Tab-separated table of C-alpha atoms and ligand atoms in Angstrom:
chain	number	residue	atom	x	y	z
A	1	UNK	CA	112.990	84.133	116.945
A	2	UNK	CA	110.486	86.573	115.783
A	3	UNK	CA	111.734	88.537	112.800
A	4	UNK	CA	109.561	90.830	110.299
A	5	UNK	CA	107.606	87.700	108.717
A	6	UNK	CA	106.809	86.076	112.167
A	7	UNK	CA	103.241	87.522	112.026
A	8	UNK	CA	102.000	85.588	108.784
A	9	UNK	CA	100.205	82.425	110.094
A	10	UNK	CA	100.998	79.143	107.963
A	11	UNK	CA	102.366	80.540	104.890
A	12	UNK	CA	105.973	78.901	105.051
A	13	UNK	CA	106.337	78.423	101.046
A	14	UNK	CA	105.322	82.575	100.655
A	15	UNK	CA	107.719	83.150	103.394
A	16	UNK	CA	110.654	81.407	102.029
A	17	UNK	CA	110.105	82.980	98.633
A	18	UNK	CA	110.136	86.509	100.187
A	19	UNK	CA	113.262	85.903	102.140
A	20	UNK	CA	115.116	85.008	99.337
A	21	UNK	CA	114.074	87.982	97.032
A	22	UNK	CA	114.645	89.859	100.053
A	23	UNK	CA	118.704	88.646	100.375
A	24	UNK	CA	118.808	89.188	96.581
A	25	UNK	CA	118.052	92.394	96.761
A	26	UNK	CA	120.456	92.837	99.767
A	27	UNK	CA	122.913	91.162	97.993
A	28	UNK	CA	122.360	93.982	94.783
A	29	UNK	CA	122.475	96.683	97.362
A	30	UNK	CA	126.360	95.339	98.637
A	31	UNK	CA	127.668	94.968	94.608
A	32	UNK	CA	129.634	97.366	93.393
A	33	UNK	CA	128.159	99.244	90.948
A	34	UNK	CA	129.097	97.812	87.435
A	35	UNK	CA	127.045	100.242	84.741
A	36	UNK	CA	129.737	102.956	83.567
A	37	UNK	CA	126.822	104.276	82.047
A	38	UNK	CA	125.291	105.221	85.587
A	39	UNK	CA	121.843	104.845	84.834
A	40	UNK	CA	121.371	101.319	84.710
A	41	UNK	CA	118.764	99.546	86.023
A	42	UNK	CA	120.162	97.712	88.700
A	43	UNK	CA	116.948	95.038	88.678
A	44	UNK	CA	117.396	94.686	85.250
A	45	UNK	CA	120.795	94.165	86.073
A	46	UNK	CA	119.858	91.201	88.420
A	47	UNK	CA	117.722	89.687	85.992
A	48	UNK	CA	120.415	89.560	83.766
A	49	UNK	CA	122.577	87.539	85.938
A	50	UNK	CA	119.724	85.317	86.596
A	51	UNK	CA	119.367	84.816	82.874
A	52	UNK	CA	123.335	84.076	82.385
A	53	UNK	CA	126.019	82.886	84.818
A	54	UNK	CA	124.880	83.767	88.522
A	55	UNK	CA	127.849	85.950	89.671
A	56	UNK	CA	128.488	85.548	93.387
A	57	UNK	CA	126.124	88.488	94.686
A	58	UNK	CA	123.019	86.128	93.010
A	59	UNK	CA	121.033	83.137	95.039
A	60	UNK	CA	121.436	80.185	93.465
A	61	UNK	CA	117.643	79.837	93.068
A	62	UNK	CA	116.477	82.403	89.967
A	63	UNK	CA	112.790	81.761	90.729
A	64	UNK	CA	113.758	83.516	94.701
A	65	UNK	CA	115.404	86.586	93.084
A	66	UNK	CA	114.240	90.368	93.263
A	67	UNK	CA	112.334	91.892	91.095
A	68	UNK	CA	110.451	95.382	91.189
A	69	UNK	CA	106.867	94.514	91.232
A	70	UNK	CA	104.790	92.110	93.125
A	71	UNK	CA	101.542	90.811	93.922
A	72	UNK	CA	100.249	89.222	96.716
A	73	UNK	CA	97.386	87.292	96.529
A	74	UNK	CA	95.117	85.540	99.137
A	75	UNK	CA	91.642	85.405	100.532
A	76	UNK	CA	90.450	87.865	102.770
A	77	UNK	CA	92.464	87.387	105.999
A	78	UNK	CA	94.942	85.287	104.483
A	79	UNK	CA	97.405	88.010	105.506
A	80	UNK	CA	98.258	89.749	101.706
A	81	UNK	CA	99.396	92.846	103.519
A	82	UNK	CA	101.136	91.832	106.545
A	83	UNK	CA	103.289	90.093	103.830
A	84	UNK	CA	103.388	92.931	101.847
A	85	UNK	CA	104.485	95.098	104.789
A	86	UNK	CA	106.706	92.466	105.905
A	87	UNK	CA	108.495	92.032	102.540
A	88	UNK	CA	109.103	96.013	102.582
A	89	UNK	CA	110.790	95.905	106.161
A	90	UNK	CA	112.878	93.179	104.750
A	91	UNK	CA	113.966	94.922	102.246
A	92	UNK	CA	114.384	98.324	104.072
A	93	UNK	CA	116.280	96.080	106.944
A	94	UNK	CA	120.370	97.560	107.484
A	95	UNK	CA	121.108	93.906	107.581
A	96	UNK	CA	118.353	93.223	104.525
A	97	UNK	CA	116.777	90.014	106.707
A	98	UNK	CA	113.795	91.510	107.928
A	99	UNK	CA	115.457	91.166	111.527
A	100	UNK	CA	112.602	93.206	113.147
A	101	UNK	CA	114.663	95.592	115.228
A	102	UNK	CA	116.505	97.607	113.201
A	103	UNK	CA	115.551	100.988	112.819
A	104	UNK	CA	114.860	100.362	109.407
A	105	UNK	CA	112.785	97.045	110.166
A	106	UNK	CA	111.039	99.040	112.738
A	107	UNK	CA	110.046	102.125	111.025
A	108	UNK	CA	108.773	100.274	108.227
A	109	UNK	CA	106.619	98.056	110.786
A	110	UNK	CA	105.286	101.122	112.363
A	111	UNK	CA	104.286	102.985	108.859
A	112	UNK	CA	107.017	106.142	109.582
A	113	UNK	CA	109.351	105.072	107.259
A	114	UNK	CA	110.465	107.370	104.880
A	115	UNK	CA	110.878	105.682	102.128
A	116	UNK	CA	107.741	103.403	102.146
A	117	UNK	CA	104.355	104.702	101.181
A	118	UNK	CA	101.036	102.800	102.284
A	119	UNK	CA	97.888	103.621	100.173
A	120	UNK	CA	95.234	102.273	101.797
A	121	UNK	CA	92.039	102.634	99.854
A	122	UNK	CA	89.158	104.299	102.143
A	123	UNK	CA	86.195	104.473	99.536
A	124	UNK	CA	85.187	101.952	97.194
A	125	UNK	CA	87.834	102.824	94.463
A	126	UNK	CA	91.527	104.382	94.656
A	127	UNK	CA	91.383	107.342	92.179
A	128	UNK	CA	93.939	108.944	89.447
A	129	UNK	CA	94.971	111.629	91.127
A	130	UNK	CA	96.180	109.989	94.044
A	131	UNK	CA	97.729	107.265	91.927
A	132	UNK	CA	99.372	110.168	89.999
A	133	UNK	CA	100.918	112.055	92.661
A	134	UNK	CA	101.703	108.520	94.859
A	135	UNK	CA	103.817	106.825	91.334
A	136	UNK	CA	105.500	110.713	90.779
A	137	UNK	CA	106.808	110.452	94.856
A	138	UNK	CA	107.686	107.007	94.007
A	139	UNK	CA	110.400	107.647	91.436
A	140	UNK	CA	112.838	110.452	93.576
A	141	UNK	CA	115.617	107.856	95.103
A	142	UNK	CA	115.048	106.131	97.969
A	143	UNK	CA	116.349	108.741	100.648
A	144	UNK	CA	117.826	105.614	103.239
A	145	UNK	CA	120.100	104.572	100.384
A	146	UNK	CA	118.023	101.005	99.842
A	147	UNK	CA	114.773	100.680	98.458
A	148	UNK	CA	111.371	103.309	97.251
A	149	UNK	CA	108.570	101.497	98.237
A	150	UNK	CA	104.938	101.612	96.953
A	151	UNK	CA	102.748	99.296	98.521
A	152	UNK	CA	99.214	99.340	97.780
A	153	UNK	CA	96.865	97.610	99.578
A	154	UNK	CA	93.504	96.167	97.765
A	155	UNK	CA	94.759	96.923	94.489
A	156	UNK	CA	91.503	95.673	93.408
A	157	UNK	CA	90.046	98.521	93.728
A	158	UNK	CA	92.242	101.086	91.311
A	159	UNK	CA	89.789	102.479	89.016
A	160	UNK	CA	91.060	101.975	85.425
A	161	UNK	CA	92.708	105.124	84.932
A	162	UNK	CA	94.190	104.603	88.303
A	163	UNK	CA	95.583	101.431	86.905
A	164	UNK	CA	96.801	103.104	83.900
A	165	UNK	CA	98.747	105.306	85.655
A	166	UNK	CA	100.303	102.576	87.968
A	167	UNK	CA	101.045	100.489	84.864
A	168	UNK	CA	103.059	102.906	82.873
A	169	UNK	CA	105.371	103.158	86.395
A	170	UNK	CA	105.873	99.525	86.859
A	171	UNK	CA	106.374	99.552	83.160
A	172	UNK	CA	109.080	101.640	83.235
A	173	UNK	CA	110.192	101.517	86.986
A	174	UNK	CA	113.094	103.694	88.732
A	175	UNK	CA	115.997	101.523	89.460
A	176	UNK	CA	115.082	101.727	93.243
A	177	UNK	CA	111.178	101.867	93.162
A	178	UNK	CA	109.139	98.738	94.904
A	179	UNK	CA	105.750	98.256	94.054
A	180	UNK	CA	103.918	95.926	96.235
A	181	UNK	CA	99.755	94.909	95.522
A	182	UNK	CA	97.892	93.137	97.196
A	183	UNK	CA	94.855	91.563	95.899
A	184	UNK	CA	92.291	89.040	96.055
A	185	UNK	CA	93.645	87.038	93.545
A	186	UNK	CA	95.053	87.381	89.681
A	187	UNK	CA	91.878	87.195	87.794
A	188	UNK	CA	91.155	90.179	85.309
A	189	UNK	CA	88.335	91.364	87.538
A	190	UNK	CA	90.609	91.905	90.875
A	191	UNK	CA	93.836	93.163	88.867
A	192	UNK	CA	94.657	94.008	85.066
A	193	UNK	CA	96.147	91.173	82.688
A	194	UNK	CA	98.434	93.740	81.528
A	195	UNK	CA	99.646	94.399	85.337
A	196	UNK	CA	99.511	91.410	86.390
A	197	UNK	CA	102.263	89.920	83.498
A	198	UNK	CA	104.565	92.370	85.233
A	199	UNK	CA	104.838	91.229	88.770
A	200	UNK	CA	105.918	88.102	90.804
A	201	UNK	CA	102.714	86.553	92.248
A	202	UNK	CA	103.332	85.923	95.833
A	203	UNK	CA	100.128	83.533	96.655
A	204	UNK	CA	99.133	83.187	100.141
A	205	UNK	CA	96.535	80.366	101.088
A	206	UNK	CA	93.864	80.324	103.854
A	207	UNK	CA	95.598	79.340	107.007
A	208	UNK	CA	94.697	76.251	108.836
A	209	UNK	CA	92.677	77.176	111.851
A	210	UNK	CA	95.287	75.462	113.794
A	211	UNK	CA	98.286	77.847	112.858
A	212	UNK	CA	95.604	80.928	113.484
A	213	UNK	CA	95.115	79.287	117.123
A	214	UNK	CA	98.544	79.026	117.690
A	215	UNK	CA	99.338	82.414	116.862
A	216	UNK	CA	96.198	83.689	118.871
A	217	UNK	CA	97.883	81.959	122.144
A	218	UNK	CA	101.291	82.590	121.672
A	219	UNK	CA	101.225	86.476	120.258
A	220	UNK	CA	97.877	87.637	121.966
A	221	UNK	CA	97.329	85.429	125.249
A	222	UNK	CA	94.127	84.160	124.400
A	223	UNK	CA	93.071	80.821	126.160
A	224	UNK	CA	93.611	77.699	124.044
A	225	UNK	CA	90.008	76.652	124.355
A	226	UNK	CA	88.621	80.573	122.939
A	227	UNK	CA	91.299	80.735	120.330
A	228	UNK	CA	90.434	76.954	118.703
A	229	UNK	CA	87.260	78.174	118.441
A	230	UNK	CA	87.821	81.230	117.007
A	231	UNK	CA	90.104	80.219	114.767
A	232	UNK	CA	87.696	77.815	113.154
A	233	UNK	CA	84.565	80.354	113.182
A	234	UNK	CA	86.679	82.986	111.340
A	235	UNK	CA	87.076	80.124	108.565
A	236	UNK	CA	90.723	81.337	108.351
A	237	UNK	CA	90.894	84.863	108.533
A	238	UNK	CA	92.949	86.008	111.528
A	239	UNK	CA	92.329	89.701	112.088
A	240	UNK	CA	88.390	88.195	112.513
A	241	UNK	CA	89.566	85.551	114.854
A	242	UNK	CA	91.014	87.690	117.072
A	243	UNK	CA	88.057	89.842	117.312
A	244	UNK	CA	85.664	87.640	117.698
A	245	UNK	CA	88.203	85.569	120.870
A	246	UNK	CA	88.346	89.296	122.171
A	247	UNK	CA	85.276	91.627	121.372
A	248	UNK	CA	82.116	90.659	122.809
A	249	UNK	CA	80.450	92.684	120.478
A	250	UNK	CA	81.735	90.648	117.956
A	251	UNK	CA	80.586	87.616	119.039
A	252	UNK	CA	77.047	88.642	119.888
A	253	UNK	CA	76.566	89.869	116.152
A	254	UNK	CA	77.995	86.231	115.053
A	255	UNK	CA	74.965	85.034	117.431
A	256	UNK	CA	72.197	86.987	115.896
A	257	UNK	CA	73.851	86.243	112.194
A	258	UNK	CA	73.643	82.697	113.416
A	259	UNK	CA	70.470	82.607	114.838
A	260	UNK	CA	68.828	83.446	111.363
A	261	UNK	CA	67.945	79.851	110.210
A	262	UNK	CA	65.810	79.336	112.975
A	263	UNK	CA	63.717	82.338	112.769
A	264	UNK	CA	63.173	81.606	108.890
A	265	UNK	CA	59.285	80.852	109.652
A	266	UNK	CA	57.467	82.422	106.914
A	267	UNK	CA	57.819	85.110	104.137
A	268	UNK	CA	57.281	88.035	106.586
A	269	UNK	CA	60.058	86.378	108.921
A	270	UNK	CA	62.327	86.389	105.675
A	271	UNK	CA	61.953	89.536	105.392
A	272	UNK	CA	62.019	90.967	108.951
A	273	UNK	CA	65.468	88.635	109.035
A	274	UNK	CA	66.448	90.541	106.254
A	275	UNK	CA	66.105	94.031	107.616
A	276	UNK	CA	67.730	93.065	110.890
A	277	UNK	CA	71.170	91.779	109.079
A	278	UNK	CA	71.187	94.811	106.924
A	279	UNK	CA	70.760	97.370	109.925
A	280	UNK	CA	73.180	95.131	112.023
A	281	UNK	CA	75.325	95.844	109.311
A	282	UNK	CA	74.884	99.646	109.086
A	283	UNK	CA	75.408	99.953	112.719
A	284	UNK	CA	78.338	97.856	113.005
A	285	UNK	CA	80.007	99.724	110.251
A	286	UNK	CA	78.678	103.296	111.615
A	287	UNK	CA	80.225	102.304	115.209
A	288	UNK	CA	83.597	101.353	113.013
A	289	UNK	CA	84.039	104.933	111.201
A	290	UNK	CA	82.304	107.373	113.392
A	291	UNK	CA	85.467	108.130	116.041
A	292	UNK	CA	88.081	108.539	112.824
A	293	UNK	CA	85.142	110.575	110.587
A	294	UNK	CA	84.529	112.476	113.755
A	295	UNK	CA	88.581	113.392	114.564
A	296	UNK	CA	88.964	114.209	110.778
A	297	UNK	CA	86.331	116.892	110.966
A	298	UNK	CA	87.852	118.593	114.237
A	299	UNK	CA	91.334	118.485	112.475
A	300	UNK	CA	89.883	120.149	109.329
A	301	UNK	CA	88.369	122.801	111.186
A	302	UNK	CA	91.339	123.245	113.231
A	303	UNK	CA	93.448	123.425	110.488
A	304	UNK	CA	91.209	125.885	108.517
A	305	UNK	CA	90.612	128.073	111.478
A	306	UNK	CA	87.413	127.578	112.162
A	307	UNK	CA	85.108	130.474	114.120
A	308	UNK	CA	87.855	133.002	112.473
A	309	UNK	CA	86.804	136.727	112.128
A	310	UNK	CA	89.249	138.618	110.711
A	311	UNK	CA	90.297	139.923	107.853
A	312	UNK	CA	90.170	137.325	104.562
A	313	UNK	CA	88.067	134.918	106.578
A	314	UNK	CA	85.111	134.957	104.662
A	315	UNK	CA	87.500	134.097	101.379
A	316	UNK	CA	88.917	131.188	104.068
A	317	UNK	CA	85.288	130.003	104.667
A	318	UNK	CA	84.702	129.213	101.106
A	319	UNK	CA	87.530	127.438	100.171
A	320	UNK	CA	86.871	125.678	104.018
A	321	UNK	CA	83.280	124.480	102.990
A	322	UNK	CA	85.136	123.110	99.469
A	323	UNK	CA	87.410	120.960	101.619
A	324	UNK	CA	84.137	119.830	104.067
A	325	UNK	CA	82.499	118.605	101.510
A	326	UNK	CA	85.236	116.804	99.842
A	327	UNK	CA	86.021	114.854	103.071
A	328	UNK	CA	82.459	114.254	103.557
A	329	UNK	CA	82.514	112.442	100.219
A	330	UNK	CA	85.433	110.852	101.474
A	331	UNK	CA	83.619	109.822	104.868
A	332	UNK	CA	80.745	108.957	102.790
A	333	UNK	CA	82.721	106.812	100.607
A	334	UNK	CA	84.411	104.699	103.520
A	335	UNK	CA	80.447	103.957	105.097
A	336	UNK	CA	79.733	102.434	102.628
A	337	UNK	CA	82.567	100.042	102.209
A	338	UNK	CA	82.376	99.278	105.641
A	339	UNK	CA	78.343	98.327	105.430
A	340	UNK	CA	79.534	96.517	102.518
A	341	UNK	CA	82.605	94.745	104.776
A	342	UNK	CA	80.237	93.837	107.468
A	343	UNK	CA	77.465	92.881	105.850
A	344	UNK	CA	80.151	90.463	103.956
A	345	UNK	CA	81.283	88.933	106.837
A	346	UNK	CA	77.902	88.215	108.034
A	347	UNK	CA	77.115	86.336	104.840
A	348	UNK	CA	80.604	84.601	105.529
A	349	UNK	CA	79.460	83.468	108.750
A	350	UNK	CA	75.882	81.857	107.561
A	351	UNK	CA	77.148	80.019	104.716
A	352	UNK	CA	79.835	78.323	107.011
A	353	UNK	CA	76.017	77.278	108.947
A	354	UNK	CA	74.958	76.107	105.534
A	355	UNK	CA	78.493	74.797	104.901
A	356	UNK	CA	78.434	72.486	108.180
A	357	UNK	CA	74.701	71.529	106.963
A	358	UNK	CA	76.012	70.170	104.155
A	359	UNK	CA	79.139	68.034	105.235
A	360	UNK	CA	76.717	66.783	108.044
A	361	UNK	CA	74.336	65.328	105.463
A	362	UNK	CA	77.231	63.620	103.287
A	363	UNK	CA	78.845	62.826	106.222
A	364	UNK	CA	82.022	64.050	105.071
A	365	UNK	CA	84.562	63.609	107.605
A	366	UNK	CA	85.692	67.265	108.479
A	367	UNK	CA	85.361	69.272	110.891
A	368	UNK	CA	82.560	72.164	111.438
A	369	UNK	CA	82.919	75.468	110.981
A	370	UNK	CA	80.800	76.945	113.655
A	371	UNK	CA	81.277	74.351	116.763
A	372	UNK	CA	78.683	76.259	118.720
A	373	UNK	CA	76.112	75.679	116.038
A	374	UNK	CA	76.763	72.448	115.313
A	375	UNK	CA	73.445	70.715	116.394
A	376	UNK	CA	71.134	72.899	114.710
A	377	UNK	CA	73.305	72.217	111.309
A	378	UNK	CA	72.856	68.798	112.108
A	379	UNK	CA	69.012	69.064	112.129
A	380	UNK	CA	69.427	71.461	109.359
A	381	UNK	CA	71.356	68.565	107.571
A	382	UNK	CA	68.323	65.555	108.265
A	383	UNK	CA	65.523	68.005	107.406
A	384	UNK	CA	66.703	69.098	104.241
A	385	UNK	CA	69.493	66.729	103.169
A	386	UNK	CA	72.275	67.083	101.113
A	387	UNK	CA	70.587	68.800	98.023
A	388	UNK	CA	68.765	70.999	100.344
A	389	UNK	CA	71.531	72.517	102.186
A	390	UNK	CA	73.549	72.655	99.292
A	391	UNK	CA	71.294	75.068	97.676
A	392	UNK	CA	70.920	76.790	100.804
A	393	UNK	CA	74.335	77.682	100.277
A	394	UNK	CA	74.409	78.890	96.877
A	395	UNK	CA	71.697	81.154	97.893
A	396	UNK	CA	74.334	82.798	100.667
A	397	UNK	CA	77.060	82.568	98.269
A	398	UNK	CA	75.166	84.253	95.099
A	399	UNK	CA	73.781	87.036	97.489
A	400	UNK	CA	77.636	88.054	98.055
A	401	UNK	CA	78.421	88.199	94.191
A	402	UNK	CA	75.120	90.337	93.955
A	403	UNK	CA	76.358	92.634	96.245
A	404	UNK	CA	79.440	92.497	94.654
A	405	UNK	CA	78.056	93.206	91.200
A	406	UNK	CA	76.371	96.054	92.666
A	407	UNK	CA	73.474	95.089	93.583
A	408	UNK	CA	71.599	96.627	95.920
A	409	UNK	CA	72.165	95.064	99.352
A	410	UNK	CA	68.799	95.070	100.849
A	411	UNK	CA	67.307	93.369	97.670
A	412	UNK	CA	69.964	91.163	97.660
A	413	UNK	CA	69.476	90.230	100.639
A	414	UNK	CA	65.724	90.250	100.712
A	415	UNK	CA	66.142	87.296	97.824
A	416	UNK	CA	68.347	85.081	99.731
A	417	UNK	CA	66.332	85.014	103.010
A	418	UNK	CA	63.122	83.817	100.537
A	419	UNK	CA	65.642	81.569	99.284
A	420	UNK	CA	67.229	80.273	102.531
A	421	UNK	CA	63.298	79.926	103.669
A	422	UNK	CA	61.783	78.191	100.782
A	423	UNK	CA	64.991	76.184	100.286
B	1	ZN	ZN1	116.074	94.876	110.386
């Protein structure tokens, strides 16, 4: 059986928590309506039976019961919004399981649903104005008769007043209005304390390369040999997994990102090493954006006429270069959180060298990360010992929260390749 949640790889206890919330709120949806006043809030309403004697529409568990905002939490890859998404199609379901091929399972699935709205954050931050207009859609009642449903993936990155706006809605949320986050995790930096104490965490854990395998094989047809070892390289993250079992292009960046240690010879090696991940990066993440940057400036010009002659067209050109240059902000925007996402996932990859370094030298009994690079950790690991690779890895692991902290990459990265080198 493959229903809506069949696609999130070893999270059974986040799984069985979302089902239940998800009857609960089917279970709402069937009871009569009990307010004479008419405008009670049916969640509040559920709570309330939660808090008292659990009529018969309630699951026995109170900790499994629906509530109207969420957060799902989870390392990168861990799946946060393929459980958010899945959650929603539960909820939207006609028989409110999340039975996967209902039409309102389906439409959900496939992002057409009207009822559900997706914000998926392009640039580095999600602004007011779209939170604005998004939490304003967000309150009209849900026009399938279940559930209005906001989900919002990297939540992380709501600018403050963003955040404001989002908090005033969840603080005072339509009777039928979902909000689902997803985020890195609950700490102040990723989401606000004030947000956070009004949502259900939902926490999702890195999944054991074994369950990603499994799913690689059995959903995607990848040979059981390729999919162990991609599994393990992507250190948990699926949607990597699969590309690196299926893109070759993948793979040969993983090669050069691997193939760093060894050409750490001297300073001017550090930094040619340097320059070689950052453009890798830049090119991987121009590659990634140019064919959607590229359709989005045809449709623009289509849709503004473009090459028009007549009468009012020169009025229609100005406004038209206005709109340009706001979606080449936009485009602008999204480069540079893809550099930042690739050049991330390259520093992912060499600390799991550094990271196999280091259980080689304590001779810790678990397995590598990187199989294919597991001799040259090994010599890594008698050369410079446990100390040694240990602060090998720190050095990978502080040049992320540089970057993070807005650093600027190149320097960043200039620093940990003197680093990696000197040791
Ligand atoms: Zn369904």
């Amino acid at each position: 059986m493959t229903d809506v949640f069949g696609d999130l790889v070893g999270q059974d206890e986040a799984v069985a928590m979302l089902r239940r919330a998800a009857a609960s709120a089917a279970a709402l949806l069937r009871a009569p309506v009990t307010s004479p006043a008419g405008g009670h809030d049916d969640l509040d309403a559920l709570a309330e039976e939660h808090d008292g004697d659990p009529g018969p529409a309630a699951p026995a568990d109170p900790g499994g019961g629906m509530t109207h905002a969420w957060i799902f939490t989870g390392p990168p890859g861990s799946g946060r919004s393929v459980a958010a998404r899945a959650f929603a199609a539960a909820l939207e379901c006609v028989h409110g399981t999340g039975c996967g091929t209902c039409p309102g399972c389906h439409t959900t699935l496939a992002g057409t649903h009207a009822d559900v709205r997706l914000v998926v954050p392009e640039g580095l931050s999600i602004g007011v104005n779209e939170m604005r207009a998004l939490v304003l859609r967000a309150a009209s009642a849900p026009s399938g008769g279940r559930w209005q449903i906001v989900i919002i993936e990297d939540a992380d990155r709501l600018t403050e007043a963003a955040g404001n706006a989002l908090l005033k809605a969840i603080e005072e949320p339509p009777p039928r209005t979902v909000f689902l986050l997803c985020a890195p995790s609950t700490h102040p930096d990723d989401i606000s304390v004030t947000i956070r104490s009004r949502c259900r965490v939902v926490p999702l854990r890195q999944p054991p390369p074994a369950a990603v395998a499994e799913v690689l094989v059995r959903r995607d047809g990848i040979a059981p040999d390729v999919a162990e070892w991609a599994a393990a390289a992507a250190q948990g993250h699926v949607g990597r997994a699969r590309r690196l079992a299926r893109d070759p292009e993948a793979r040969q960046r993983r090669d050069a990102v691997l193939a760093v240690p060894r050409r750490l010879t001297g300073v001017g090696a550090a930094f040619d090493a340097a320059s070689a991940l950052i453009e890798a990066a830049e090119a991987e993440a121009a590659a990634s954006v140019a064919e959607i940057d590229e359709a989005e400036r045809t449709a623009l010009q289509t849709a503004l006429g473009a090459g028009g002659t007549g009468r009012g067209a020169a009025g229609a050109m100005r406004g038209a270069a206005g709109q340009l240059k706001d979606l080449e902000k936009r485009q602008k925007s999204r480069a540079t959180r893809a550099q930042r996402d690739a050049l991330d996932r390259a520093l992912v990859d060499l600390a799991g060298f550094y990271r196999d370094a280091l259980i080689m030298a304590l001779r810790a009994p678990v397995a590598p990360v990187h199989t294919d690079t597991a001799s040259l950790a090994s010599a890594g690991a008698q050369k410079w010992d446990a100390e040694g690779s240990l602060r090998r890895l720190e050095a990978v692991l502080e040049c992320r929260a540089a970057i993070e902290a807005n650093v600027k990459p190149r320097i960043a990265v200039e620093a940990m390749m003197l680093a990696l080198w000197r040791g």
